[in-house]
mmCIF file of C-alpha atoms and ligand atoms in Angstrom:
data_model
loop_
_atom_site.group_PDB
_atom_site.id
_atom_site.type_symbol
_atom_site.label_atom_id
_atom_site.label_comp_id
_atom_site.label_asym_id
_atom_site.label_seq_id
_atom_site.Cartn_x
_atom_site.Cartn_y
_atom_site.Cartn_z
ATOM 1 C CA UNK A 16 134.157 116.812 112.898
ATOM 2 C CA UNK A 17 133.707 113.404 114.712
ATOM 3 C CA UNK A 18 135.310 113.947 118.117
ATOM 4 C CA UNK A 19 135.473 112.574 122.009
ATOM 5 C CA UNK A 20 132.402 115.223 122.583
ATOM 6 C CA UNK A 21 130.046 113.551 119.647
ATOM 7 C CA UNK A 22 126.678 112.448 120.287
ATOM 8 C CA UNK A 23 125.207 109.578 119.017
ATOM 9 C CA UNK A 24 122.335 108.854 116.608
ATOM 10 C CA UNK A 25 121.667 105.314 115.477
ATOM 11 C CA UNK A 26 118.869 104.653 112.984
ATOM 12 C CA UNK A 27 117.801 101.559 113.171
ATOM 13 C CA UNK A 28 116.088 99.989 109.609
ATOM 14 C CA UNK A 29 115.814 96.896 107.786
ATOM 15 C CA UNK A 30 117.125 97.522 105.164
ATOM 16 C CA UNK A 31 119.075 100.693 105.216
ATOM 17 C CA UNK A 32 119.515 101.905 101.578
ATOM 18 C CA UNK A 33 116.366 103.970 101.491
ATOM 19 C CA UNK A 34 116.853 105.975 104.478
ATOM 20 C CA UNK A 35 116.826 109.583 103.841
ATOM 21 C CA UNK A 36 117.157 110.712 107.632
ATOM 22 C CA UNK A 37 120.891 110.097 108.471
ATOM 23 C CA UNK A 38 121.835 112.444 105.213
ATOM 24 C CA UNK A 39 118.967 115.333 106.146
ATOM 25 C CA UNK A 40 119.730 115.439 109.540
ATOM 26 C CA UNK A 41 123.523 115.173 109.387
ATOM 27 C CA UNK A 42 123.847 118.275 107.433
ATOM 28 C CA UNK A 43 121.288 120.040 109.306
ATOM 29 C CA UNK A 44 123.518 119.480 112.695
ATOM 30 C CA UNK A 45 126.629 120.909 110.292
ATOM 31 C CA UNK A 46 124.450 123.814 110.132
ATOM 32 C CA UNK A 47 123.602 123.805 112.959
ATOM 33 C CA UNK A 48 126.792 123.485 114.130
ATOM 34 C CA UNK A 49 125.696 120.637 116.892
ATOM 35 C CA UNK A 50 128.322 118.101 117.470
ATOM 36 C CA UNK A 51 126.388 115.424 116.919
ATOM 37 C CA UNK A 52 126.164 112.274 114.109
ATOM 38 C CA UNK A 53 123.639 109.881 112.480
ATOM 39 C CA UNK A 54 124.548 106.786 111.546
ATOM 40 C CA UNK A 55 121.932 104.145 109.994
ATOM 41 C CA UNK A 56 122.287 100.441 111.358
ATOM 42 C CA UNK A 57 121.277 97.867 109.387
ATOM 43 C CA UNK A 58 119.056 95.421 112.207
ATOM 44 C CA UNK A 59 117.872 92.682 111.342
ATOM 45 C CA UNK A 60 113.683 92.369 113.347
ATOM 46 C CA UNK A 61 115.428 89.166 115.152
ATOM 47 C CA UNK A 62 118.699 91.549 116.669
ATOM 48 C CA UNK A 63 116.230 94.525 117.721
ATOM 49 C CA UNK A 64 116.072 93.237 121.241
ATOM 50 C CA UNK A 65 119.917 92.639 121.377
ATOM 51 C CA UNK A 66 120.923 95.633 119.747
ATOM 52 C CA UNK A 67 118.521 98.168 121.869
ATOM 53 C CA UNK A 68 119.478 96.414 124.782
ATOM 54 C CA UNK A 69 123.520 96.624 124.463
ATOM 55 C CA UNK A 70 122.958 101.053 123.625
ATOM 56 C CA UNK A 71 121.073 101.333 126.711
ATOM 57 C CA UNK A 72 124.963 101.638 128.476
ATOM 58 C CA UNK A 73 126.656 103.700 125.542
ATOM 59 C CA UNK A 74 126.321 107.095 127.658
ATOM 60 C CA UNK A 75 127.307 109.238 124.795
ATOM 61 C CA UNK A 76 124.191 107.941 123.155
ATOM 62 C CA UNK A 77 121.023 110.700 122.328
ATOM 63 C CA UNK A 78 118.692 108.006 121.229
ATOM 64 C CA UNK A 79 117.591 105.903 118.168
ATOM 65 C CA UNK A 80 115.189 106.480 115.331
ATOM 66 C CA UNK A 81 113.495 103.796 114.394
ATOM 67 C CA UNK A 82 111.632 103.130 111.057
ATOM 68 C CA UNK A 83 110.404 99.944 108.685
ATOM 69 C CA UNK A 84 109.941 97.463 110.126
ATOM 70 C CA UNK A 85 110.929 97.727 113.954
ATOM 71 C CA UNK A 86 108.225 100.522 114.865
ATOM 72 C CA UNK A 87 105.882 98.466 116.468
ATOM 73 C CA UNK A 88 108.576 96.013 118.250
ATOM 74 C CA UNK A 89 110.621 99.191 119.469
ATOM 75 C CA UNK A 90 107.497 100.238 121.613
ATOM 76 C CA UNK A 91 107.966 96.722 123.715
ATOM 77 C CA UNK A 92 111.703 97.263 124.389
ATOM 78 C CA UNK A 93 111.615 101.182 125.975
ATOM 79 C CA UNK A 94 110.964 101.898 129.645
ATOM 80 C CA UNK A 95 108.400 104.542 128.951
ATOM 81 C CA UNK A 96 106.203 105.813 126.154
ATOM 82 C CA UNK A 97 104.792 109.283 125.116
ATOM 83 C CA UNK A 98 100.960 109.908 124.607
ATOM 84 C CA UNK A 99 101.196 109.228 120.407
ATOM 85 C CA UNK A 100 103.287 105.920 121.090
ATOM 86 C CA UNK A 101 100.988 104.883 123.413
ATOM 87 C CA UNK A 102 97.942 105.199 121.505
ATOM 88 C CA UNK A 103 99.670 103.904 118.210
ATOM 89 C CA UNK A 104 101.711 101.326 120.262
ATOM 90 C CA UNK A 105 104.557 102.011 117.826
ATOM 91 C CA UNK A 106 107.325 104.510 118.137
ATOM 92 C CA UNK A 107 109.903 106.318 115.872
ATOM 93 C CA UNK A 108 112.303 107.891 118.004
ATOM 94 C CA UNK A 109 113.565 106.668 121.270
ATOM 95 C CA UNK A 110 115.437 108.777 123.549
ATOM 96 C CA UNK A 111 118.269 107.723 125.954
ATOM 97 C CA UNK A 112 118.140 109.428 129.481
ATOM 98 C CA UNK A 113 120.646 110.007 131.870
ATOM 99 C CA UNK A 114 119.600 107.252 133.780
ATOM 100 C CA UNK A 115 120.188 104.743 131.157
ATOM 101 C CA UNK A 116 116.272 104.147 130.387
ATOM 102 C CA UNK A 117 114.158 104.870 127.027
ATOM 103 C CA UNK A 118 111.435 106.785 126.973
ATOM 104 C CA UNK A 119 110.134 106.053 123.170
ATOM 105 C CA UNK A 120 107.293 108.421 121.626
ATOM 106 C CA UNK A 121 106.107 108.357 117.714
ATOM 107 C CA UNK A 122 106.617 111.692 115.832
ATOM 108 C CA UNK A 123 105.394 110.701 112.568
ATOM 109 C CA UNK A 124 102.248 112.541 113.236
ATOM 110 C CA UNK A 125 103.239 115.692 114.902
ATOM 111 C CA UNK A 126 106.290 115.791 112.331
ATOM 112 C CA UNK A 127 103.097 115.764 110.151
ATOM 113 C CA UNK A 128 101.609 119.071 111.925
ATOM 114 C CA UNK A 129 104.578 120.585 112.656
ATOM 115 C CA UNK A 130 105.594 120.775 108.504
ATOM 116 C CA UNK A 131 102.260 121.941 107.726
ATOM 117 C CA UNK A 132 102.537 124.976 110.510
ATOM 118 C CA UNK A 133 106.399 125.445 109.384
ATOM 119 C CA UNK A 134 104.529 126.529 105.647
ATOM 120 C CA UNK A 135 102.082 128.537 107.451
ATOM 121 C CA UNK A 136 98.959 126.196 107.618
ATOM 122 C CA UNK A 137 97.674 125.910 110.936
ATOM 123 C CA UNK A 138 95.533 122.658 111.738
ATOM 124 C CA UNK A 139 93.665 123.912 114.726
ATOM 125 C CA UNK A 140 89.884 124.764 114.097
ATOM 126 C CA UNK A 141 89.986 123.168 110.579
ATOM 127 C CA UNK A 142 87.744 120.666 109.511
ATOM 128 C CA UNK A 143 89.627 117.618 107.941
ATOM 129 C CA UNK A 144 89.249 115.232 105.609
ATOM 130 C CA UNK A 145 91.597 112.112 106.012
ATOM 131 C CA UNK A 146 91.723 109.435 103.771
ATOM 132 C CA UNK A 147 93.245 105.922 104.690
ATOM 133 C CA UNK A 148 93.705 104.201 107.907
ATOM 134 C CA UNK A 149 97.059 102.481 107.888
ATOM 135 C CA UNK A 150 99.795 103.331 109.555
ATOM 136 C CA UNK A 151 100.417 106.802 108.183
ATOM 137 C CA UNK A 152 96.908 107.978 108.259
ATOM 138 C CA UNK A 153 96.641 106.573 111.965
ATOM 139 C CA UNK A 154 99.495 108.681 113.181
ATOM 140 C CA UNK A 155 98.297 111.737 111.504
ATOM 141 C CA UNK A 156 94.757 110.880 112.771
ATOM 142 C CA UNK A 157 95.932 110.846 116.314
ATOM 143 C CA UNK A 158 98.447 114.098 115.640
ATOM 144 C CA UNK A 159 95.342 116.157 114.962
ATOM 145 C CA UNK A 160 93.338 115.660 116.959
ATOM 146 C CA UNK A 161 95.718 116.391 119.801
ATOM 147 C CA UNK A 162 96.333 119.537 117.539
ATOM 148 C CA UNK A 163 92.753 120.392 118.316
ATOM 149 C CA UNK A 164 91.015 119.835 114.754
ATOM 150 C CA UNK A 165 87.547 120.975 114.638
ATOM 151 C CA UNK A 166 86.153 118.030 113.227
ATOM 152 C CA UNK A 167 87.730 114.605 111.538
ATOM 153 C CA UNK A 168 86.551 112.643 108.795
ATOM 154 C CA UNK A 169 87.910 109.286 108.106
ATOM 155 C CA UNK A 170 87.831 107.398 104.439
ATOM 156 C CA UNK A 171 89.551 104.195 103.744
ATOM 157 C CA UNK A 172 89.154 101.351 101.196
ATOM 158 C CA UNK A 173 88.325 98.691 104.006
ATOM 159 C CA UNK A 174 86.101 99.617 105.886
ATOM 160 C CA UNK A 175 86.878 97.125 108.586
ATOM 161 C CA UNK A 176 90.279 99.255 108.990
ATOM 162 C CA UNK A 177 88.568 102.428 108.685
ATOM 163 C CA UNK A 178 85.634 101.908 111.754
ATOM 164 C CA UNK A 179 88.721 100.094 113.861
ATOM 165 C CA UNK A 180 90.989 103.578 113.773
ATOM 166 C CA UNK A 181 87.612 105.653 114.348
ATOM 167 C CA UNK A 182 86.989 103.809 117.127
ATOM 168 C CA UNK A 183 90.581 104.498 118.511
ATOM 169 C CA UNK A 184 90.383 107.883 117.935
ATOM 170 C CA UNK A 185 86.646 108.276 119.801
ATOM 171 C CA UNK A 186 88.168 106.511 122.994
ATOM 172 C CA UNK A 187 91.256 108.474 123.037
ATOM 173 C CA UNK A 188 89.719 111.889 122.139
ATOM 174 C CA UNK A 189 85.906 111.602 123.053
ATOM 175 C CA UNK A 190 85.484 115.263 122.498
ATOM 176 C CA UNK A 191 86.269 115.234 119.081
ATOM 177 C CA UNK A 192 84.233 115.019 116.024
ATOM 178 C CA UNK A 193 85.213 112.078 114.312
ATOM 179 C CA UNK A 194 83.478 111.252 110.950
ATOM 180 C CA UNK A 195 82.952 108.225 108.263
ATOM 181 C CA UNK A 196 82.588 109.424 104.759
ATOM 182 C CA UNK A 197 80.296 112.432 103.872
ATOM 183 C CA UNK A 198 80.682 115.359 101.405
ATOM 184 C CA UNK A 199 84.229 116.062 101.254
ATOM 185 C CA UNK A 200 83.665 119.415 99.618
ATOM 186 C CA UNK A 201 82.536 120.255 103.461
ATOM 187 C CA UNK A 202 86.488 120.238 104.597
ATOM 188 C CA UNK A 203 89.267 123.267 104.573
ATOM 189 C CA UNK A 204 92.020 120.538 104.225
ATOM 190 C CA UNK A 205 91.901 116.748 102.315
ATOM 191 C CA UNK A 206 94.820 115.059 103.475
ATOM 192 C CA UNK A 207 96.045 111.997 101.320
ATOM 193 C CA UNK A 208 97.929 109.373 103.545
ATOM 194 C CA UNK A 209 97.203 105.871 101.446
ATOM 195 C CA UNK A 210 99.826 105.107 99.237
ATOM 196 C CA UNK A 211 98.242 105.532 95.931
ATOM 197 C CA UNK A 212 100.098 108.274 94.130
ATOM 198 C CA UNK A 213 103.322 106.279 94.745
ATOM 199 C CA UNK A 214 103.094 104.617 91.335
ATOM 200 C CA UNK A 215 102.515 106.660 88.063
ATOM 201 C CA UNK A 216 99.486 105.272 87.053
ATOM 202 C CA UNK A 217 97.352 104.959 90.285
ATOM 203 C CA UNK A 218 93.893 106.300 90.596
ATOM 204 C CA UNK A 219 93.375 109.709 92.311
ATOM 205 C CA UNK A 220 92.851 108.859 96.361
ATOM 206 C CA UNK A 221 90.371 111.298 96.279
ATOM 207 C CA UNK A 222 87.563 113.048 93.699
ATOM 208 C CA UNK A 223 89.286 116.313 93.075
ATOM 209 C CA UNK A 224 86.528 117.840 91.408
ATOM 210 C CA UNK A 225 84.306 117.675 95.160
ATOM 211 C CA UNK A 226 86.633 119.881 97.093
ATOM 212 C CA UNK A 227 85.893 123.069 98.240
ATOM 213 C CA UNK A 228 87.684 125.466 96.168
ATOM 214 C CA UNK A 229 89.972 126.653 99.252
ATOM 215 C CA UNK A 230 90.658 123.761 100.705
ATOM 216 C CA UNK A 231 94.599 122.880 101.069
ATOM 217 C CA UNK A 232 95.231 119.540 99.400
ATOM 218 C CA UNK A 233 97.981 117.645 101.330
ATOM 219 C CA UNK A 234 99.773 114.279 99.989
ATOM 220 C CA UNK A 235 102.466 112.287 102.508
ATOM 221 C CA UNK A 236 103.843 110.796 99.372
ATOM 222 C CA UNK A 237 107.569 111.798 99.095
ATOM 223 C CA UNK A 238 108.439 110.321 95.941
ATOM 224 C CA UNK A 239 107.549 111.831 93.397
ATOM 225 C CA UNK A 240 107.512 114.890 94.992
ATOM 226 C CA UNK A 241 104.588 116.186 92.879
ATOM 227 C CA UNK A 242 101.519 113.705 92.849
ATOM 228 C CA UNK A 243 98.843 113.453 89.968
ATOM 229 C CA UNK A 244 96.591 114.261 93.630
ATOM 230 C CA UNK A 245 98.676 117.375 93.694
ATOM 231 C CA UNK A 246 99.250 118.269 90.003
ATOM 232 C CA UNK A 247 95.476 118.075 89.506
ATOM 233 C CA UNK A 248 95.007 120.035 93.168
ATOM 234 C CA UNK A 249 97.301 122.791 91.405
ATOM 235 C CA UNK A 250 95.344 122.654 87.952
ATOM 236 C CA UNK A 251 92.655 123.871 89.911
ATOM 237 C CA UNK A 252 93.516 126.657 91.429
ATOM 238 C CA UNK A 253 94.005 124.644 95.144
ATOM 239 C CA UNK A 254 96.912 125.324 97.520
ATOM 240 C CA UNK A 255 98.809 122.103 98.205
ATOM 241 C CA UNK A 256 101.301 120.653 100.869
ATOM 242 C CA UNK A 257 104.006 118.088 100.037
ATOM 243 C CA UNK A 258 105.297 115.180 101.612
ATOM 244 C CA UNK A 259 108.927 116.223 101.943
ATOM 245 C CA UNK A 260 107.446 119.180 103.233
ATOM 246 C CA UNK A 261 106.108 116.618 106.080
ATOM 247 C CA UNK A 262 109.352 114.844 106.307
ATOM 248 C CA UNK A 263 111.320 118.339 107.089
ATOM 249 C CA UNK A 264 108.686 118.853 109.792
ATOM 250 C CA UNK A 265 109.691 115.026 111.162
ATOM 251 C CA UNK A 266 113.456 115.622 111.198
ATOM 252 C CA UNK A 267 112.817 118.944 113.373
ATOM 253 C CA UNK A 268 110.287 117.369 115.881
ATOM 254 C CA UNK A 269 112.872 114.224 116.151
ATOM 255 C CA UNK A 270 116.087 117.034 116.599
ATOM 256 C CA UNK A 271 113.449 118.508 119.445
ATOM 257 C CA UNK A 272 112.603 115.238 121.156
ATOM 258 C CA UNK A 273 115.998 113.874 121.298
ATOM 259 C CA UNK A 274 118.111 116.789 121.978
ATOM 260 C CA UNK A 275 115.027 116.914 125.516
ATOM 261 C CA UNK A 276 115.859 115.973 128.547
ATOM 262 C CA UNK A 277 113.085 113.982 130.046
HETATM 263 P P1 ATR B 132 101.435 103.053 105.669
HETATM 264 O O1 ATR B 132 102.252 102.562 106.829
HETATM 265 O O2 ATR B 132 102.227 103.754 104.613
HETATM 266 O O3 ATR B 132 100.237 103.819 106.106
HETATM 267 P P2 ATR B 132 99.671 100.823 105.251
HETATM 268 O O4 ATR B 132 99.504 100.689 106.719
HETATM 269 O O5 ATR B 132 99.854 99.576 104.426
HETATM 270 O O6 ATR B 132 100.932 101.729 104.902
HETATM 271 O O7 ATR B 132 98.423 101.661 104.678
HETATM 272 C C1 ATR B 132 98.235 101.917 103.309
HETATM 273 C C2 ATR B 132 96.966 102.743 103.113
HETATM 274 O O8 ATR B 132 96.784 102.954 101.708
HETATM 275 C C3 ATR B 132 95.712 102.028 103.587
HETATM 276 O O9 ATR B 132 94.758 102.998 103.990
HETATM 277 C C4 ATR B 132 95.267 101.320 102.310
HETATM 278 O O10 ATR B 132 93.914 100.991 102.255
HETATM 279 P P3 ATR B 132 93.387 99.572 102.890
HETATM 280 O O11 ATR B 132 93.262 99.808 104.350
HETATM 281 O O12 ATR B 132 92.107 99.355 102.202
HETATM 282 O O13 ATR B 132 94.436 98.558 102.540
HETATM 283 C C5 ATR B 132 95.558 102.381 101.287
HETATM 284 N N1 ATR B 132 95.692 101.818 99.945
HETATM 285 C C6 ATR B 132 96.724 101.090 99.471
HETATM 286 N N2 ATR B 132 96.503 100.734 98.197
HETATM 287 C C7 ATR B 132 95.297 101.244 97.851
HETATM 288 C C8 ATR B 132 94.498 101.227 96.675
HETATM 289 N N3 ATR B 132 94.894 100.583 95.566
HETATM 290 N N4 ATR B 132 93.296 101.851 96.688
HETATM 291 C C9 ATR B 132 92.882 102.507 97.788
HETATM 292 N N5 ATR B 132 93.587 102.570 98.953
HETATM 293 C C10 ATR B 132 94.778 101.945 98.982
#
């Protein structure tokens, strides 16, 4: 129940109909039993700077989470930034300390690790094949290999995209292996983060028939829930990781971050 003691969680989107967050994490504080509440806000990209601004003094505030399309803005308007924000220069969750200030970080990555290692796969030591270099994949990209990866290979479409986010990743982690293309069959995990799969009849992101026959097939795709990627991954015999599974693993890592002091 919604009382004097309540905390405060805005998500800020534009628009708002397609958020998934405020329901999931609303009933997992009822479970919980946390007294706190989500509430999406419909924010217009031209009102981020107002709106941010006037819940820096609302002192039962936790913090925002911030999604399509104010990510990148978001980053701009916090006081400080966490090591994955900084590298991405976007952010999805901004916390409100004490003090009044925002310390933003983006979670979509380690939300990414953390779901995987909530089902039992562990990314550290693993050899990974990644394939596309937007947004997604860049988060993920930067997630493990602060997750300690053995060794990283990158695929993309355009491959202007794809040698800009290997680049990033060499500067920020120079002791990591960090691949273009090869033999994919050489991987324990193939990790889908392009959006093909999102419509029926896409194209397979990847050659199923060249992975190794252990290797955990992962899609970020949330809807459907079952890819052809991960339909054909389960035809043969190959374990497979689903993006709501990724999403659960988000929700916790945002619950962690917010409910931190910093
Ligand atoms: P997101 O924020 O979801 O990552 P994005 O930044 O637009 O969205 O990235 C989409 C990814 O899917 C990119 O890697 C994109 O490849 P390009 O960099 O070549 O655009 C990939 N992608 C989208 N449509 C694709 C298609 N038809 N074939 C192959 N890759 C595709």
């Amino acid at each position: 129940m919604i009382n004097a003691t309540t905390r405060l969680i805005a998500v800020a989107a534009y628009p708002v109909h397609h958020l998934r967050s405020p329901q999931a994490l609303n009933a997992m504080f009822v479970q919980a039993g946390t007294n706190a509440v989500v509430v999406p806000c419909e924010v217009r990209p031209e009102d981020l700077a107002s709106f941010i601004y006037g819940l820096r003094g609302v002192g039962n505030l936790s913090g925002l989470i911030v999604t399509v399309p104010h990510k990148a803005a978001a980053a701009a308007l916090c006081d400080q930034l966490g090591p994955q924000a900084q590298a991405a220069g976007a952010v999805n969750v901004i916390r409100r300390e004490v003090d009044g200030s925002l310390t933003g970080e983006l979670l979509d990555g380690l939300g990414f690790v953390a779901g995987l290692a909530a089902h039992g796969h562990s990314v550290q030591d693993r050899r990974v094949w990644l394939q596309g270099a937007g947004g997604a994949a860049s988060a993920i990209a930067f997630a493990l290999a602060q997750s300690k990866v053995a060794a990283l290979t990158l695929m993309n479409r355009s491959p202007d995209k794809l040698a800009a986010l290997a680049e990033r990743l060499r500067v920020h982690h120079p002791q990591l292996r960090v691949e273009i293309g090869g033999e994919i069959g050489a991987h324990d995990m193939v990790v889908n983060a392009t959006s093909l799969g999102l419509k029926f009849d896409d194209p397979l992101p990847v050659e199923i028939t060249a992975i190794a026959s252990d290797a955990l097939v992962v899609d970020i795709i949330m809807e459907p829930a079952e890819t052809a990627l991960l339909r054909a991954a389960k035809a043969r015999g190959l374990p497979t990781h689903t993006g709501r599974a990724m999403l659960d693993g988000q929700l916790s890592e945002i619950i962690t971050f917010l409910t931190k002091t910093g």
